[in-house]
Short mmCIF file of C-alpha atoms in Angstrom, two decimals:
data_model
loop_
_atom_site.label_atom_id
_atom_site.label_comp_id
_atom_site.label_asym_id
_atom_site.label_seq_id
_atom_site.Cartn_x
_atom_site.Cartn_y
_atom_site.Cartn_z
CA MET A 1 -102.63 -145.58 26.23
CA ILE A 2 -104.25 -144.31 23.04
CA ASN A 3 -106.88 -146.70 21.65
CA ALA A 4 -108.66 -144.28 19.31
CA ILE A 5 -107.64 -141.23 17.30
CA LEU A 6 -110.16 -138.53 16.43
CA THR A 7 -109.09 -136.05 13.76
CA ASP A 8 -110.27 -132.75 12.39
CA ILE A 9 -109.97 -132.18 8.62
CA GLU A 10 -109.24 -128.55 7.65
CA GLY A 11 -105.70 -127.60 8.62
CA THR A 12 -105.13 -131.06 10.11
CA THR A 13 -105.40 -133.78 7.47
CA SER A 14 -106.08 -131.40 4.59
CA SER A 15 -105.24 -127.85 3.61
CA ILE A 16 -107.65 -125.08 4.50
CA SER A 17 -107.15 -123.67 1.00
CA PHE A 18 -108.71 -126.74 -0.65
CA VAL A 19 -111.95 -126.15 1.24
CA LYS A 20 -111.89 -122.35 0.96
CA ASP A 21 -110.64 -122.04 -2.61
CA VAL A 22 -112.13 -125.12 -4.28
CA LEU A 23 -115.10 -126.59 -2.40
CA PHE A 24 -116.75 -123.40 -1.13
CA PRO A 25 -116.72 -121.59 -4.52
CA TYR A 26 -117.95 -124.75 -6.28
CA ALA A 27 -120.96 -125.01 -3.95
CA ARG A 28 -121.64 -121.27 -3.98
CA LYS A 29 -121.83 -121.16 -7.78
CA ARG A 30 -124.09 -124.19 -8.07
CA LEU A 31 -126.32 -123.83 -5.01
CA PRO A 32 -129.14 -121.76 -6.62
CA ALA A 33 -129.58 -124.17 -9.55
CA PHE A 34 -129.24 -127.19 -7.24
CA VAL A 35 -132.01 -125.97 -4.95
CA GLU A 36 -134.29 -125.11 -7.87
CA THR A 37 -133.87 -128.52 -9.50
CA HIS A 38 -133.81 -130.71 -6.37
CA ALA A 39 -136.16 -128.87 -4.00
CA ASP A 40 -138.82 -131.60 -4.24
CA GLU A 41 -136.45 -134.33 -3.02
CA PRO A 42 -137.14 -135.29 0.64
CA ASP A 43 -133.53 -134.82 1.87
CA VAL A 44 -133.23 -131.41 0.21
CA GLN A 45 -136.65 -130.37 1.50
CA HIS A 46 -135.62 -131.36 5.02
CA TRP A 47 -132.42 -129.32 5.02
CA LEU A 48 -134.05 -126.30 3.37
CA HIS A 49 -136.65 -126.39 6.14
CA GLU A 50 -133.91 -126.66 8.76
CA ALA A 51 -132.04 -123.72 7.17
CA ALA A 52 -135.20 -121.57 7.19
CA LYS A 53 -135.81 -122.48 10.83
CA GLU A 54 -132.22 -121.63 11.77
CA ALA A 55 -132.49 -118.29 9.96
CA GLY A 56 -135.83 -117.47 11.62
CA LEU A 57 -137.52 -117.26 8.23
CA VAL A 58 -140.98 -118.59 9.07
CA SER A 59 -142.57 -118.19 5.64
CA ALA A 60 -139.54 -117.61 3.43
CA THR A 61 -139.54 -117.95 -0.32
CA ARG A 62 -137.10 -120.31 -1.97
CA GLN A 63 -135.08 -117.35 -3.20
CA GLU A 64 -134.84 -115.91 0.31
CA ILE A 65 -133.50 -119.20 1.63
CA ILE A 66 -131.00 -119.43 -1.23
CA GLY A 67 -129.83 -115.89 -0.48
CA ARG A 68 -129.37 -116.72 3.18
CA LEU A 69 -127.42 -119.90 2.35
CA ILE A 70 -125.11 -117.97 0.00
CA GLY A 71 -124.48 -115.47 2.79
CA TRP A 72 -123.66 -118.31 5.16
CA ILE A 73 -121.14 -119.74 2.69
CA ASP A 74 -119.45 -116.34 2.47
CA ALA A 75 -119.37 -116.09 6.26
CA ASP A 76 -118.19 -119.72 6.70
CA ARG A 77 -121.12 -120.30 9.05
CA LYS A 78 -121.02 -123.67 10.81
CA SER A 79 -124.60 -124.52 9.90
CA THR A 80 -125.53 -128.20 9.85
CA ALA A 81 -128.19 -127.55 7.19
CA LEU A 82 -125.77 -125.65 4.96
CA LYS A 83 -123.08 -128.31 5.35
CA ALA A 84 -125.56 -131.04 4.37
CA LEU A 85 -126.61 -129.18 1.22
CA GLN A 86 -123.01 -128.38 0.32
CA GLY A 87 -122.17 -132.07 0.63
CA MET A 88 -124.87 -132.96 -1.88
CA ILE A 89 -123.46 -130.44 -4.35
CA TRP A 90 -119.85 -131.50 -3.82
CA GLU A 91 -120.79 -135.10 -4.60
CA ALA A 92 -121.37 -134.16 -8.22
CA GLY A 93 -117.96 -132.47 -8.43
CA TYR A 94 -116.18 -135.52 -7.04
CA THR A 95 -118.16 -137.91 -9.22
CA ASP A 96 -117.46 -135.88 -12.35
CA GLY A 97 -113.75 -135.75 -11.51
CA GLU A 98 -113.67 -131.95 -11.38
CA TYR A 99 -111.33 -132.07 -8.38
CA ARG A 100 -109.65 -134.42 -5.94
CA ALA A 101 -109.53 -133.78 -2.21
CA HIS A 102 -106.21 -132.65 -0.80
CA VAL A 103 -104.53 -134.51 2.05
CA TYR A 104 -101.07 -133.71 3.37
CA PRO A 105 -98.46 -136.16 1.96
CA GLU A 106 -97.62 -137.92 5.22
CA VAL A 107 -101.22 -138.38 6.37
CA PRO A 108 -102.20 -141.62 4.54
CA ALA A 109 -99.13 -143.56 5.74
CA ARG A 110 -99.55 -142.39 9.35
CA LEU A 111 -103.26 -143.23 9.37
CA ARG A 112 -102.46 -146.71 8.06
CA ALA A 113 -99.72 -147.20 10.67
CA TRP A 114 -102.07 -146.23 13.50
CA ARG A 115 -104.85 -148.43 12.14
CA ASP A 116 -102.44 -151.37 11.68
CA ALA A 117 -101.31 -150.89 15.28
CA GLY A 118 -104.89 -151.55 16.39
CA ARG A 119 -106.09 -147.99 16.93
CA ARG A 120 -109.52 -147.03 15.68
CA LEU A 121 -109.67 -143.84 13.60
CA TYR A 122 -112.52 -141.34 13.58
CA VAL A 123 -113.25 -137.97 11.96
CA TYR A 124 -114.93 -134.97 13.59
CA SER A 125 -115.52 -131.99 11.32
CA SER A 126 -118.01 -129.19 10.85
CA GLY A 127 -118.65 -130.58 7.37
CA SER A 128 -121.46 -133.15 7.18
CA VAL A 129 -120.66 -136.83 7.58
CA ALA A 130 -121.61 -137.33 3.93
CA ALA A 131 -119.16 -134.60 2.88
CA GLN A 132 -116.42 -136.12 5.05
CA LYS A 133 -116.87 -139.52 3.39
CA LEU A 134 -116.82 -137.91 -0.05
CA LEU A 135 -113.60 -136.08 0.74
CA PHE A 136 -111.75 -139.12 2.07
CA SER A 137 -113.01 -141.40 -0.71
CA HIS A 138 -111.76 -139.03 -3.44
CA THR A 139 -108.36 -137.85 -2.19
CA ASP A 140 -105.26 -137.33 -4.30
CA ALA A 141 -103.88 -140.35 -2.42
CA GLY A 142 -106.86 -142.56 -3.28
CA ASP A 143 -109.77 -143.84 -1.21
CA LEU A 144 -108.92 -143.53 2.50
CA THR A 145 -112.36 -144.35 3.89
CA PRO A 146 -111.47 -148.00 4.71
CA LEU A 147 -109.07 -146.60 7.36
CA PHE A 148 -111.84 -144.96 9.39
CA THR A 149 -114.26 -146.59 11.80
CA GLY A 150 -116.67 -143.65 12.07
CA TYR A 151 -117.46 -140.00 11.43
CA PHE A 152 -118.99 -137.18 13.47
CA ASP A 153 -120.30 -133.75 12.46
CA THR A 154 -122.11 -130.86 14.13
CA GLU A 155 -125.24 -132.97 14.61
CA THR A 156 -123.21 -134.36 17.52
CA GLY A 157 -122.69 -130.80 18.77
CA ALA A 158 -120.49 -127.74 18.36
CA LYS A 159 -116.78 -128.38 18.05
CA ARG A 160 -115.93 -125.94 20.84
CA ASP A 161 -118.34 -127.54 23.31
CA ALA A 162 -116.90 -130.16 25.68
CA ARG A 163 -120.22 -132.01 25.68
CA SER A 164 -119.69 -132.88 22.00
CA TYR A 165 -116.51 -134.77 22.84
CA GLN A 166 -118.21 -136.52 25.74
CA ARG A 167 -120.89 -137.73 23.32
CA ILE A 168 -118.24 -138.91 20.87
CA ALA A 169 -116.41 -140.87 23.57
CA GLU A 170 -119.70 -142.50 24.56
CA ALA A 171 -120.50 -143.34 20.92
CA ILE A 172 -117.03 -144.79 20.33
CA GLY A 173 -117.23 -146.79 23.54
CA VAL A 174 -113.69 -145.84 24.62
CA PRO A 175 -112.82 -143.83 27.76
CA ALA A 176 -112.12 -140.22 26.82
CA SER A 177 -108.64 -140.50 28.33
CA GLU A 178 -107.79 -143.14 25.69
CA ILE A 179 -108.78 -140.92 22.75
CA LEU A 180 -106.34 -138.54 21.06
CA PHE A 181 -107.91 -135.55 19.31
CA LEU A 182 -105.97 -133.82 16.53
CA SER A 183 -106.84 -130.27 15.43
CA ASP A 184 -105.35 -126.95 14.38
CA ILE A 185 -107.87 -124.99 16.48
CA VAL A 186 -106.92 -124.37 20.11
CA GLU A 187 -110.51 -123.79 21.25
CA GLU A 188 -111.54 -127.20 19.91
CA LEU A 189 -108.61 -128.82 21.71
CA ASP A 190 -109.56 -127.00 24.92
CA ALA A 191 -113.07 -128.48 24.71
CA ALA A 192 -111.77 -131.98 23.99
CA ARG A 193 -109.37 -131.81 26.93
CA THR A 194 -112.16 -130.61 29.23
CA ALA A 195 -114.03 -133.76 28.20
CA GLY A 196 -110.99 -135.81 29.25
CA MET A 197 -109.38 -136.50 25.88
CA GLN A 198 -105.70 -136.24 25.08
CA THR A 199 -104.95 -133.52 22.55
CA MET A 200 -102.44 -132.56 19.87
CA LEU A 201 -102.19 -129.18 18.16
CA LEU A 202 -101.25 -129.26 14.46
CA ALA A 203 -99.32 -126.17 13.37
CA ARG A 204 -98.61 -126.85 9.70
CA ALA A 205 -96.65 -123.65 9.01
CA PRO A 206 -92.97 -123.94 10.10
CA GLY A 207 -92.30 -122.34 13.46
CA HIS A 208 -95.97 -121.79 14.24
CA CYS A 209 -96.16 -123.90 17.40
CA PRO A 210 -96.95 -121.25 20.04
CA GLU A 211 -94.54 -121.27 22.97
CA SER A 212 -97.42 -120.64 25.34
CA SER A 213 -99.54 -123.52 24.06
CA THR A 214 -100.97 -125.76 26.75
CA HIS A 215 -101.42 -128.50 24.16
CA ARG A 216 -98.66 -130.62 22.71
CA CYS A 217 -97.85 -129.16 19.30
CA VAL A 218 -96.41 -130.74 16.14
CA ALA A 219 -95.87 -129.64 12.55
CA ASP A 220 -97.29 -132.76 10.90
CA PHE A 221 -98.38 -136.35 11.44
CA ASP A 222 -94.80 -137.57 11.06
CA ALA A 223 -94.01 -135.82 14.34
CA ILE A 224 -96.41 -138.13 16.18
CA ALA A 225 -94.75 -141.47 16.95
CA PRO A 226 -96.84 -144.24 15.35
CA ASP A 227 -96.38 -146.56 18.35
CA GLU A 228 -97.24 -143.82 20.84
CA ALA A 229 -99.74 -141.64 19.08
CA GLY A 230 -100.21 -139.36 22.06
CA THR A 231 -96.52 -138.49 22.37
CA ALA A 232 -94.85 -135.88 20.20
CA ARG A 233 -91.35 -136.69 19.03
CA ARG A 234 -88.62 -134.46 20.41
#
């Protein structure tokens, strides 16, 4: 029985292109000015320090840290410090109405159906918790944050590490076997299953469910029965 559903964002609830083609370029363009104008703020100071530590830059200048962060954006590095700073920059874009977050058309209705059926909904993404909340509160389908009970990011651990999913199950307070994890990344699903969770592979492109997949595979949320979230429709 599925009592909680844990979902990835990119390629699962939302298109990868929105993040790659809208959010990343927006943050990349504005990061230098943001750091220069907000460097004295405690939260920004903290994450700049964490970024320098991660990069091994013991006595780095501000410009050196900015250069390293830009490089990490280009490389799509899963850095907790970078994701936190990006989230701060994206907030301005959402607030100013420069973009709305993409979600696949069927996602809001399915999330509501699962929530109304008594299942708790959670998010686990490499983006910071703050960025996750911003995305789901400014979607093209409206504010979806009331549907979610909680959010997890890489401060919990790496998404391809089974221990991360064990920690999430403990935090949720639900046995791992009663949690369904949704993702488009097989390695993440492997880790979740090792931790005892049920898994579902999202293959958004038609015909992209691999025949050799050891995870149940669906094309979209409509292919997951709302009364049996862990069972793919046939």
